[in-house]
Amino acid sequence: MLMPQRSALVNTPRRSRLGGLALVCCLALPRAARGEVDGALALQTTDALPAPASAPPPTPALPTEPVPEAAPPAVDAGAPKTPTPESAPLTAEESAALAALSSELSPGPETLDLDEPQIDLYGFADLTYVTQVGKKVAFAQHHASFMVGGFNVYFSTEFERRWRSLAEVRFMYLPNGGYAGETQYAAVQGSARADTSVLDPADLNKPVRWGGVAIQRVWLEYRLSNYLTLRAGQWLTPYGIWNVDHGTPTIINVYRPYILNENLFPERQTGLEAYGSFFAGDTKLGYHLTLSNGRGPIDTYLDLDDNKAVGARLFAQNDALLGTLTFGVSAYRGNYTERSGNGTTIEDGELVIFDPPTEKYSELALAADLKWEWEGFYLQSEAILSELRYSDAARPSYSPLPPAPVPTQIADSRRYGAYALLGYRTRWNIMPFVLGQLYHNPLISDSRELAVGVNFRPSPRVALKAEYKYVFIEDPPGLILGDIDFLGLQVAWSF
Amino acid sequence: MPSRRSIALAGLVLPFAGLSLGAAPLAAAPPRQTLVIVTQRNAGLSEISLRQLKHLYTGEQVEGPAGSALIPLNHAPRAPLRVAFDRLVLNMNADEVGRFWIDRKIRGQTGAPRAVPNIELLRRVVATLPGTLTYLDVNDVTPELKVLRVDGSAPGDPDYPLRVE
């Protein structure tokens, strides 16, 4: 039987001078370094002092090994005893709670309540204010604006502790105000701004603008073990840091870096994902493997080619050396195919497949990411490269920046970029940060950017952010775009 | 003559020196608190490491001797015992823990271990349900619970890691 040492039953006052010296050291060090929030560190410091005769605290006798059911708690007969509490009788309310908890936590399908699965409903939202600061440039938003950008709601359900489902939807004011037909690289001249106003008969025909819902993800997963979980549905592509952090309360700054905003990897995919992890010593090693429709105009419910996209992510995380260090690499390979027709025609009286692609390219994306958290310091960086190779038979036109001739056929491209964000979270939950990024896009322009800002989380559920950005834009031949600087303020909250 | 610089330095240091080396006696140190990890009395588990505890209470799955997943149970957020446990095991304060779980849920990962704010209920659940474990103040252990060694140390050992001021 293992018995706790109970030689000391009285707390001994510290030696005041040593205690005072420790206080000086604490005051002279940053809070994070002196263990003010780290009881373990404080404890080690204390224990490093010459041990007084009564170092261990009073500890009641405890059963540290299995004992017969009816046996009383083990007691060291040679030491003074601390009374062990007896279990108090439960009230009716507590008994009901115990039964509910037992049902919920018990392993095995027999406890599954098929009629009333529990749904965890939560989400986040944000409000952003953005304004250009210096000389206003033409290609960016001209007017200072408030914007409700994200209003995402999650529906999470866990069945039997191995099955888990998650659905996340984003409620939007769009399509009101959007320009139909516009794409990332092609403005549609003369297109009208969408107006979704309709008369609401439930409110005396008062005009109301309806908005849309964007499904962010919806999946079901089955956890076999830490080594393997299988997921089916639509999921966020598991690459890098930002795309997984996903929500504005979690993300430190206001704006996504270009390499994410331009979707060098698909932000989400529809298909299957397998992931898992294991520990090799102090290091956690993990993987994600994906099989999906890949990118496409309607990839969430229809693949317009037979080539499934594949992807992988490998990562290593160590929290024993210096803080928590995570390094990962990701890859994605897939085809994009657009077809405009209904896929059939009649030849010689026979209905046959006729489905030529109007746009088709193969895509390879590679990424690496690094995250380091140590005390209050925070470093996050990602680099991504994306190659698009078009099929000559299905190479679309696009509208390059003037004064280039328009339209022209889009060229194969290699886009790449990187960003690094460095911050320090102070004791007041304020994190000043700096972000630098580079982006090369042969279809538009190269840009470099420097941003400084502050992220303040007055509550774990609320993030207040301010970010000033200066973007150095490399003007394309014959066109002056001009650098741009602007200020973004954001409040993001989870609920 | 002391330089301006040395005077300025003395101005910075002296207030701290007064705190640390002054003749006024310091108040007696507060009593230490010992946290213990408990599970069902007849469970096969008798020991756990700090690393496993950290994994368990940060959303990782840890398997017990029988191969089934352990089920960690928490105290209510910001309860003194939870704050102490989070500092000792997770190296986080209450705000950091709050951010950690909110951020995880927004990423789509699992949420925090189930919190049972009623200590009597918590003890009963752990005593009743195989695979569950939680932490208690050493003085709150009841006979139907078994205390686990942590990193090979029992709660009374000098190097027991779950002891806090």
XYZ file of C-alpha atoms in Angstrom:
660
model
C 0.000 0.000 0.000
C 1.325 3.384 -0.939
C 0.932 5.850 1.823
C 1.466 9.578 1.603
C 4.150 11.048 3.761
C 2.551 12.920 6.611
C 5.421 13.917 8.804
C 4.525 17.585 8.643
C 1.136 18.682 9.716
C 1.695 22.320 10.474
C 2.396 24.959 7.895
C 5.687 26.577 8.655
C 6.003 30.334 8.153
C 8.498 31.157 5.473
C 11.791 32.724 6.235
C 10.879 36.332 5.792
C 14.152 37.459 4.221
C 14.160 34.763 1.619
C 10.537 35.383 0.977
C 11.239 39.061 0.581
C 14.095 38.373 -1.791
C 11.806 36.256 -3.872
C 9.401 39.166 -3.932
C 12.112 41.477 -5.265
C 12.918 38.962 -7.954
C 9.272 38.756 -8.847
C 8.927 42.487 -9.107
C 12.011 42.765 -11.232
C 10.878 40.199 -13.745
C 8.110 40.312 -16.273
C 4.979 38.791 -14.892
C 5.010 35.895 -17.254
C 8.599 35.066 -16.412
C 8.149 35.172 -12.670
C 5.320 32.685 -12.699
C 2.673 34.992 -11.326
C 0.139 33.185 -13.396
C 1.950 29.947 -13.152
C 1.455 28.205 -9.913
C 3.781 25.439 -10.961
C 6.669 27.792 -11.415
C 5.982 29.506 -8.134
C 5.891 26.157 -6.460
C 9.188 25.106 -7.923
C 10.790 28.300 -6.733
C 9.503 27.696 -3.260
C 10.609 24.125 -3.247
C 14.052 25.156 -4.363
C 14.649 26.843 -1.026
C 16.390 24.852 1.684
C 13.656 22.571 2.809
C 12.371 23.331 6.233
C 11.769 20.399 8.487
C 8.118 20.408 7.671
C 8.093 20.753 3.922
C 5.167 18.527 2.977
C 1.755 19.894 3.840
C -0.731 18.095 5.986
C -2.260 15.372 3.933
C -4.989 13.052 5.025
C -4.560 9.374 4.541
C -5.642 8.493 1.055
C -6.389 5.293 -0.742
C -3.865 5.318 -3.560
C -4.318 1.658 -4.375
C -7.462 -0.354 -4.849
C -8.934 -1.452 -1.570
C -11.803 -3.757 -0.804
C -15.148 -2.127 -1.367
C -16.144 -2.028 2.288
C -12.806 -0.967 3.654
C -12.436 2.453 5.201
C -9.924 4.819 3.650
C -6.383 3.796 4.368
C -4.856 5.595 7.298
C -1.284 5.872 8.399
C -1.656 4.819 12.017
C 1.556 6.447 13.034
C 0.547 9.927 12.056
C -2.101 12.335 13.196
C -5.208 11.954 11.160
C -7.165 14.388 9.137
C -10.793 13.408 9.033
C -11.959 12.109 5.678
C -15.310 13.522 4.614
C -18.208 11.237 4.253
C -20.484 11.385 1.242
C -23.531 13.451 2.042
C -26.907 12.167 0.936
C -27.993 13.587 -2.382
C -31.047 15.712 -2.739
C -33.671 14.700 -5.264
C -32.380 17.349 -7.623
C -28.805 16.121 -7.267
C -29.906 12.549 -7.802
C -31.609 13.529 -11.025
C -28.499 15.421 -12.112
C -26.379 12.399 -11.265
C -28.585 10.162 -13.348
C -28.442 12.565 -16.273
C -24.700 12.903 -16.038
C -24.264 9.165 -15.760
C -26.340 8.666 -18.847
C -24.473 11.326 -20.747
C -20.998 10.228 -19.794
C -21.364 6.470 -19.855
C -19.592 4.874 -22.770
C -21.507 2.659 -25.103
C -24.447 2.955 -27.426
C -26.941 1.820 -24.833
C -26.932 5.296 -23.345
C -27.719 7.030 -26.593
C -30.906 8.995 -26.434
C -32.143 8.680 -29.967
C -35.126 10.885 -29.372
C -33.397 13.887 -27.910
C -29.818 14.339 -29.035
C -28.179 17.273 -27.350
C -27.216 20.126 -29.627
C -24.616 22.631 -28.630
C -25.543 25.935 -30.237
C -22.977 28.702 -30.343
C -21.291 31.078 -32.757
C -19.582 34.360 -33.336
C -20.151 37.722 -34.964
C -18.151 40.838 -35.693
C -18.443 44.472 -36.604
C -15.643 46.162 -38.528
C -14.997 49.794 -39.290
C -12.604 50.477 -42.140
C -11.293 53.712 -43.575
C -8.477 54.750 -45.839
C -6.053 56.934 -43.966
C -3.804 58.727 -46.412
C -4.477 59.722 -49.981
C -7.446 57.724 -51.132
C -6.797 55.290 -53.905
C -9.366 54.373 -56.471
C -9.266 50.605 -56.400
C -10.150 50.266 -52.732
C -13.273 51.100 -50.781
C -13.490 54.892 -50.914
C -15.786 55.575 -48.024
C -15.314 54.796 -44.383
C -17.786 52.103 -43.472
C -19.117 49.960 -40.711
C -19.700 46.388 -41.683
C -21.183 43.348 -40.017
C -18.988 40.773 -41.648
C -19.403 37.525 -39.814
C -22.467 36.139 -38.146
C -21.788 32.448 -37.904
C -23.792 29.913 -35.976
C -22.574 26.444 -35.054
C -24.657 23.378 -34.370
C -22.590 20.708 -32.689
C -23.838 17.314 -31.654
C -22.039 14.411 -30.065
C -23.474 10.919 -30.147
C -22.100 8.167 -27.975
C -18.835 10.066 -27.606
C -17.446 8.630 -30.855
C -19.770 10.205 -33.377
C -19.744 13.960 -33.670
C -21.480 16.279 -36.072
C -20.787 19.927 -36.710
C -22.625 22.352 -38.936
C -21.670 25.988 -39.286
C -23.623 28.512 -41.275
C -22.908 32.134 -41.956
C -25.790 34.534 -42.235
C -25.158 37.324 -44.699
C -26.717 40.500 -46.009
C -25.570 39.387 -49.437
C -26.655 38.973 -52.155
C -28.174 42.407 -51.563
C -25.740 44.918 -52.989
C -23.610 42.415 -54.835
C -22.778 42.601 -58.508
C -23.893 39.483 -60.304
C -21.293 37.891 -62.531
C -18.278 39.594 -61.023
C -15.351 37.417 -60.259
C -12.035 37.918 -58.563
C -10.382 38.801 -61.850
C -13.226 40.097 -63.951
C -15.445 43.069 -63.298
C -18.660 43.101 -65.261
C -19.049 46.574 -66.651
C -22.473 48.017 -66.361
C -23.895 45.292 -64.174
C -26.501 46.428 -61.732
C -26.208 46.202 -58.002
C -28.459 43.471 -56.699
C -31.468 44.650 -54.775
C -33.220 42.023 -52.717
C -35.897 44.334 -51.404
C -39.326 42.796 -51.323
C -42.527 43.842 -49.689
C -43.200 41.982 -46.485
C -46.898 41.105 -46.301
C -46.487 40.203 -42.654
C -45.589 43.788 -41.892
C -48.033 45.827 -43.944
C -45.914 45.452 -47.044
C -42.999 47.235 -45.509
C -39.952 46.729 -47.734
C -37.474 44.266 -46.353
C -34.132 43.180 -47.752
C -33.485 39.511 -47.509
C -30.025 38.066 -47.156
C -28.346 34.765 -47.747
C -26.854 31.855 -45.891
C -23.449 30.429 -46.706
C -22.826 26.939 -45.402
C -19.344 27.054 -43.936
C -19.092 23.383 -43.107
C -21.264 20.456 -42.287
C -19.791 17.121 -41.405
C -20.084 13.951 -39.418
C -17.055 12.264 -37.930
C -16.323 8.987 -36.231
C -13.421 8.756 -33.855
C -11.781 5.378 -33.829
C -8.891 6.459 -31.650
C -6.391 9.266 -31.361
C -4.717 7.745 -34.396
C -7.673 7.888 -36.699
C -10.849 9.901 -37.029
C -12.919 9.731 -40.202
C -14.915 12.740 -41.321
C -17.426 13.039 -44.136
C -19.160 16.124 -45.446
C -17.989 19.617 -46.174
C -15.021 20.698 -44.063
C -12.511 23.483 -43.848
C -9.362 22.487 -45.680
C -6.873 21.488 -43.005
C -3.914 23.609 -44.003
C -1.866 26.140 -42.119
C -3.112 28.092 -39.137
C -5.441 30.810 -40.296
C -7.886 28.701 -42.241
C -8.419 26.481 -39.230
C -8.619 29.343 -36.724
C -11.348 30.579 -39.017
C -13.394 32.834 -36.728
C -12.826 36.516 -36.052
C -12.707 36.189 -32.253
C -9.901 33.661 -32.612
C -7.924 35.457 -35.298
C -5.594 38.070 -33.887
C -5.785 40.831 -36.458
C -8.565 42.275 -38.577
C -7.741 41.236 -42.134
C -6.832 37.949 -43.663
C -3.484 37.822 -45.430
C -3.607 37.821 -49.230
C -2.462 34.252 -49.522
C -5.566 33.206 -47.658
C -7.924 35.772 -49.031
C -7.121 34.706 -52.579
C -7.714 31.065 -51.782
C -4.399 29.647 -52.911
C -5.761 26.562 -51.200
C -9.500 25.945 -51.377
C -10.962 27.250 -48.155
C -13.296 24.294 -47.816
C -13.941 21.059 -49.658
C -16.595 18.410 -49.891
C -15.644 14.783 -49.464
C -13.769 12.685 -46.949
C -11.094 13.499 -44.427
C -9.057 11.265 -42.150
C -6.933 12.661 -39.383
C -5.143 11.590 -36.271
C -2.172 12.150 -34.047
C 0.121 10.425 -31.621
C 2.890 11.366 -29.255
C 6.517 10.549 -29.830
C 8.047 11.528 -26.525
C 7.187 15.145 -25.915
C 6.261 15.779 -29.525
C 2.819 15.366 -30.964
C 2.809 14.207 -34.558
C -0.323 14.465 -36.606
C -1.711 14.120 -40.090
C -4.726 14.949 -42.219
C -5.586 13.228 -45.487
C -8.353 14.493 -47.733
C -10.257 13.259 -50.766
C -12.786 15.617 -52.290
C -14.498 16.977 -55.374
C -11.777 19.574 -55.400
C -12.394 23.093 -56.513
C -15.210 23.770 -58.918
C -18.081 26.121 -59.602
C -20.532 23.878 -57.749
C -18.116 21.612 -55.921
C -20.220 21.420 -52.793
C -22.710 19.152 -54.512
C -21.426 18.261 -57.977
C -18.041 17.427 -59.402
C -17.771 18.314 -63.087
C -14.855 15.971 -63.705
C -13.805 12.525 -62.577
C -10.559 13.583 -60.986
C -10.885 13.741 -57.271
C -8.680 16.153 -55.430
C -6.278 14.889 -52.798
C -4.609 16.718 -49.981
C -2.464 16.106 -46.954
C -1.154 17.888 -43.930
C 1.562 16.767 -41.547
C 2.420 18.597 -38.374
C 4.615 18.312 -35.319
C 3.975 20.075 -32.045
C 6.298 20.248 -29.080
C 5.460 21.946 -25.803
C 8.392 20.769 -23.726
C 11.323 22.729 -25.102
C 10.458 26.406 -25.180
C 6.772 27.091 -25.064
C 4.639 25.421 -27.688
C 6.121 25.107 -31.141
C 4.083 23.793 -34.054
C 5.356 23.210 -37.559
C 3.283 21.915 -40.421
C 3.342 21.307 -44.151
C 0.329 20.926 -46.416
C -0.325 19.981 -50.021
C -3.313 19.977 -52.334
C -3.695 18.617 -55.852
C -6.854 18.858 -57.882
C -8.608 19.867 -61.085
C -11.080 22.640 -61.645
C -13.616 22.060 -64.374
C -16.508 24.176 -65.522
C -19.054 22.999 -68.050
C -21.832 25.190 -69.254
C -24.191 22.840 -71.020
C -26.599 20.288 -69.737
C -24.179 17.530 -70.731
C -26.195 15.816 -73.462
C -26.963 16.110 -77.124
C -28.650 14.010 -79.770
C -26.529 12.466 -82.480
C -28.085 10.247 -85.102
C -31.191 10.022 -83.001
C -29.298 8.878 -79.924
C -28.947 10.789 -76.698
C -25.214 11.015 -76.012
C -22.966 12.811 -73.616
C -21.817 16.164 -74.859
C -20.151 18.031 -72.114
C -17.064 19.954 -73.221
C -15.411 21.976 -70.490
C -15.462 25.743 -70.809
C -12.773 26.178 -68.189
C -10.329 23.638 -66.921
C -7.103 23.791 -64.988
C -5.019 21.587 -62.770
C -3.879 22.961 -59.499
C -1.055 22.251 -57.109
C -0.722 24.090 -53.827
C 1.978 23.686 -51.204
C 2.177 25.350 -47.825
C 4.272 25.491 -44.686
C 3.337 27.007 -41.371
C 4.970 27.759 -38.058
C 3.441 28.771 -34.755
C 5.364 29.461 -31.582
C 3.800 30.424 -28.285
C 6.057 31.085 -25.348
C 4.768 32.831 -22.258
C 3.160 35.916 -23.780
C 5.094 35.823 -27.047
C 3.307 34.698 -30.144
C 4.652 34.051 -33.617
C 2.574 32.802 -36.501
C 3.742 32.451 -40.074
C 2.588 30.762 -43.243
C 3.985 30.496 -46.759
C 1.957 29.197 -49.696
C 2.663 28.499 -53.337
C -0.021 27.754 -55.892
C 0.363 26.727 -59.527
C -2.489 26.784 -62.015
C -2.088 25.126 -65.413
C -4.942 25.605 -67.822
C -6.060 23.250 -70.492
C -5.618 25.096 -73.809
C -8.993 23.870 -74.977
C -10.657 25.428 -71.973
C -8.652 28.501 -71.162
C -11.019 31.324 -70.246
C -10.629 34.983 -70.936
C -10.142 37.469 -68.221
C -9.905 41.206 -67.822
C -6.417 42.320 -66.954
C -5.783 45.710 -65.476
C -5.919 48.501 -68.042
C -4.264 49.644 -70.271
C -3.595 46.074 -71.280
C -5.741 44.925 -74.218
C -8.978 43.325 -73.143
C -10.063 40.674 -73.074
C -7.273 38.176 -73.176
C -6.850 34.545 -72.343
C -5.744 33.844 -68.871
C -2.205 32.577 -68.536
C -0.888 29.775 -66.411
C 0.255 31.249 -63.182
C 2.345 30.653 -60.141
C 1.218 32.658 -57.153
C 3.042 32.658 -53.881
C 3.350 34.626 -50.732
C 4.005 34.576 -47.051
C 3.128 36.410 -43.904
C 4.459 36.554 -40.375
C 2.634 37.873 -37.341
C 4.513 38.580 -34.136
C 2.779 39.642 -30.952
C 3.043 39.722 -27.205
C 0.076 39.176 -24.903
C 0.470 41.313 -21.789
C -1.013 40.684 -18.386
C -3.947 42.910 -19.259
C -4.845 40.616 -22.166
C -3.627 43.219 -24.623
C -1.556 41.971 -27.522
C 0.317 44.506 -29.632
C 1.290 42.869 -32.879
C 3.073 43.504 -36.120
C 2.343 41.698 -39.354
C 4.366 41.663 -42.533
C 3.424 39.966 -45.745
C 4.473 39.515 -49.344
C 2.342 38.390 -52.211
C 3.151 37.688 -55.839
C 0.294 37.384 -58.289
C 1.244 37.688 -61.955
C -2.390 38.269 -62.877
C -2.729 41.412 -60.801
C 0.220 42.956 -59.054
C 2.839 42.266 -56.460
C 2.397 43.752 -53.053
C 4.148 44.035 -49.747
C 2.447 45.068 -46.599
C 3.285 46.099 -43.100
C 0.649 46.246 -40.401
C 0.716 47.140 -36.738
C -2.128 46.727 -34.362
C -3.520 45.742 -31.026
C -5.721 42.858 -30.036
C -7.445 43.223 -26.683
C -9.569 40.500 -25.167
C -11.319 42.089 -22.196
C -13.229 38.854 -21.868
C -12.432 35.477 -23.392
C -15.540 35.937 -25.503
C -14.775 39.423 -26.799
C -11.935 40.658 -28.981
C -11.326 44.336 -29.701
C -8.889 44.962 -32.519
C -7.250 47.907 -34.189
C -4.970 47.503 -37.185
C -3.192 50.003 -39.368
C -1.931 48.681 -42.691
C 0.352 50.140 -45.279
C 0.386 48.292 -48.578
C 3.238 48.843 -51.012
C 1.830 48.000 -54.413
C 4.012 47.408 -57.429
C 2.268 49.243 -60.228
C 1.750 47.264 -63.403
C 3.215 48.725 -66.613
C 1.370 51.829 -67.730
C -0.897 52.119 -64.726
C -0.462 53.886 -61.424
C -2.374 52.189 -58.681
C -0.682 53.830 -55.757
C 0.134 52.562 -52.307
C -2.698 52.342 -49.863
C -2.893 52.689 -46.123
C -5.958 52.165 -44.064
C -7.217 51.585 -40.582
C -9.471 48.780 -39.479
C -11.249 48.580 -36.147
C -13.143 45.491 -35.172
C -15.108 44.047 -32.329
C -15.626 40.314 -32.561
C -17.461 38.213 -30.063
C -18.516 34.667 -29.523
C -21.792 33.632 -28.017
C 28.494 62.695 -5.460
C 26.027 60.269 -6.798
C 25.203 60.788 -10.388
C 21.701 61.568 -11.545
C 21.592 58.104 -12.983
C 22.414 56.401 -9.718
C 19.855 58.501 -7.881
C 17.277 57.529 -10.405
C 18.191 53.876 -10.050
C 18.001 54.127 -6.291
C 14.570 55.619 -6.676
C 13.528 52.576 -8.632
C 15.114 50.049 -6.342
C 14.397 51.465 -2.907
C 10.660 50.952 -2.915
C 11.247 47.301 -3.699
C 14.013 47.082 -1.103
C 11.594 48.451 1.439
C 9.181 45.729 0.562
C 11.701 42.982 0.641
C 14.262 43.791 3.293
C 12.394 46.052 5.663
C 12.178 45.188 9.316
C 8.429 44.768 9.309
C 7.604 41.092 9.651
C 5.866 39.485 6.759
C 2.543 37.851 7.328
C 2.618 34.129 7.803
C 2.603 32.233 4.531
C -0.841 31.032 3.536
C -1.419 27.335 3.912
C -0.588 25.188 0.983
C -3.324 23.416 -0.883
C -2.862 19.939 -2.216
C -4.869 18.781 -5.188
C -5.404 15.119 -5.744
C -6.520 13.238 -8.825
C -9.267 10.792 -8.004
C -11.048 8.062 -9.850
C -13.361 5.186 -9.069
C -12.090 3.198 -6.130
C -11.812 -0.119 -7.929
C -10.491 1.291 -11.194
C -7.404 -0.317 -12.657
C -5.771 3.070 -12.966
C -3.451 3.954 -10.107
C -1.093 6.500 -11.612
C -1.159 9.308 -14.129
C 1.435 11.721 -15.404
C 1.205 15.486 -15.480
C 1.538 15.291 -19.250
C -1.412 12.936 -19.499
C -3.418 15.231 -17.265
C -2.594 18.149 -19.485
C -3.653 16.185 -22.539
C -6.871 15.068 -20.892
C -7.828 18.559 -19.847
C -6.955 20.128 -23.190
C -9.141 17.923 -25.326
C -6.821 15.030 -26.141
C -8.019 11.512 -25.648
C -6.080 9.476 -23.075
C -6.767 5.812 -22.643
C -6.839 3.970 -19.347
C -5.345 0.562 -18.608
C -8.341 -1.221 -20.109
C -7.948 0.662 -23.345
C -11.056 2.767 -22.933
C -10.895 6.530 -23.000
C -10.643 8.343 -19.696
C -13.339 10.918 -19.058
C -12.072 14.023 -17.286
C -14.505 16.083 -15.250
C -13.980 19.686 -14.306
C -15.035 22.067 -11.627
C -16.959 25.154 -12.642
C -15.040 27.861 -14.487
C -13.287 30.226 -12.094
C -13.932 27.959 -9.101
C -10.853 28.291 -6.865
C -9.901 24.648 -7.246
C -10.204 24.815 -11.021
C -8.133 27.966 -11.153
C -5.444 26.240 -9.097
C -5.585 23.106 -11.235
C -5.425 25.058 -14.487
C -2.389 26.949 -13.275
C -0.592 23.847 -12.082
C -1.405 21.489 -14.905
C -2.264 23.620 -17.922
C -0.071 26.594 -17.041
C -2.960 28.931 -17.818
C -4.912 31.469 -15.851
C -8.687 31.679 -15.984
C -8.763 34.058 -18.953
C -6.304 31.956 -20.903
C -8.345 28.848 -20.255
C -11.485 30.657 -21.369
C -9.826 31.781 -24.592
C -8.399 28.339 -25.173
C -11.797 26.631 -25.153
C -13.653 29.322 -27.036
C -11.017 29.338 -29.741
C -11.140 25.564 -29.966
C -14.883 25.548 -30.441
C -14.714 28.216 -33.120
C -12.142 26.057 -34.899
C -14.694 23.265 -34.762
C -12.847 21.178 -32.216
C -14.319 19.585 -29.128
C -15.186 21.682 -26.119
C -13.978 21.609 -22.546
C -14.420 18.593 -20.291
C -17.782 18.528 -18.618
C -17.880 20.822 -15.587
C -19.818 19.678 -12.544
C -20.210 22.610 -10.201
C -21.540 20.575 -7.284
C -18.665 18.843 -5.527
C -20.878 16.171 -3.992
C -22.283 15.372 -7.399
C -18.813 15.358 -8.857
C -17.612 12.848 -6.299
C -20.632 10.650 -6.889
C -20.186 10.679 -10.639
C -16.544 9.737 -10.393
C -17.289 7.067 -7.814
C -20.056 5.651 -9.968
C -18.883 5.886 -13.535
C -15.961 3.827 -14.769
C -13.314 5.821 -16.580
C -14.120 9.178 -15.049
C -11.616 11.139 -13.041
C -11.362 14.567 -11.538
C -9.334 16.625 -9.104
C -10.254 17.485 -5.554
C -8.780 19.198 -2.590
C -7.040 16.546 -0.578
C -9.453 17.100 2.296
C -12.482 16.408 0.109
C -11.623 12.832 -0.767
C -14.257 10.297 0.242
C -13.688 6.588 0.843
C -15.282 5.519 -2.418
C -12.625 7.337 -4.409
C -9.086 6.349 -5.195
C -6.299 8.876 -5.276
C -3.857 8.502 -8.145
C -0.152 9.003 -7.947
C 0.982 11.806 -10.214
C 4.313 11.459 -11.958
C 5.027 8.630 -9.543
C 4.438 10.680 -6.402
C 1.721 10.329 -3.811
C 0.145 13.480 -2.386
C 2.268 13.385 0.743
C 5.571 13.014 -1.052
C 7.837 16.043 -1.049
C 7.975 16.166 -4.819
C 4.248 15.779 -5.386
C 3.537 18.223 -8.206
C -0.051 19.289 -7.481
C 0.563 21.468 -4.504
C -0.158 25.150 -4.597
C 0.104 28.118 -2.264
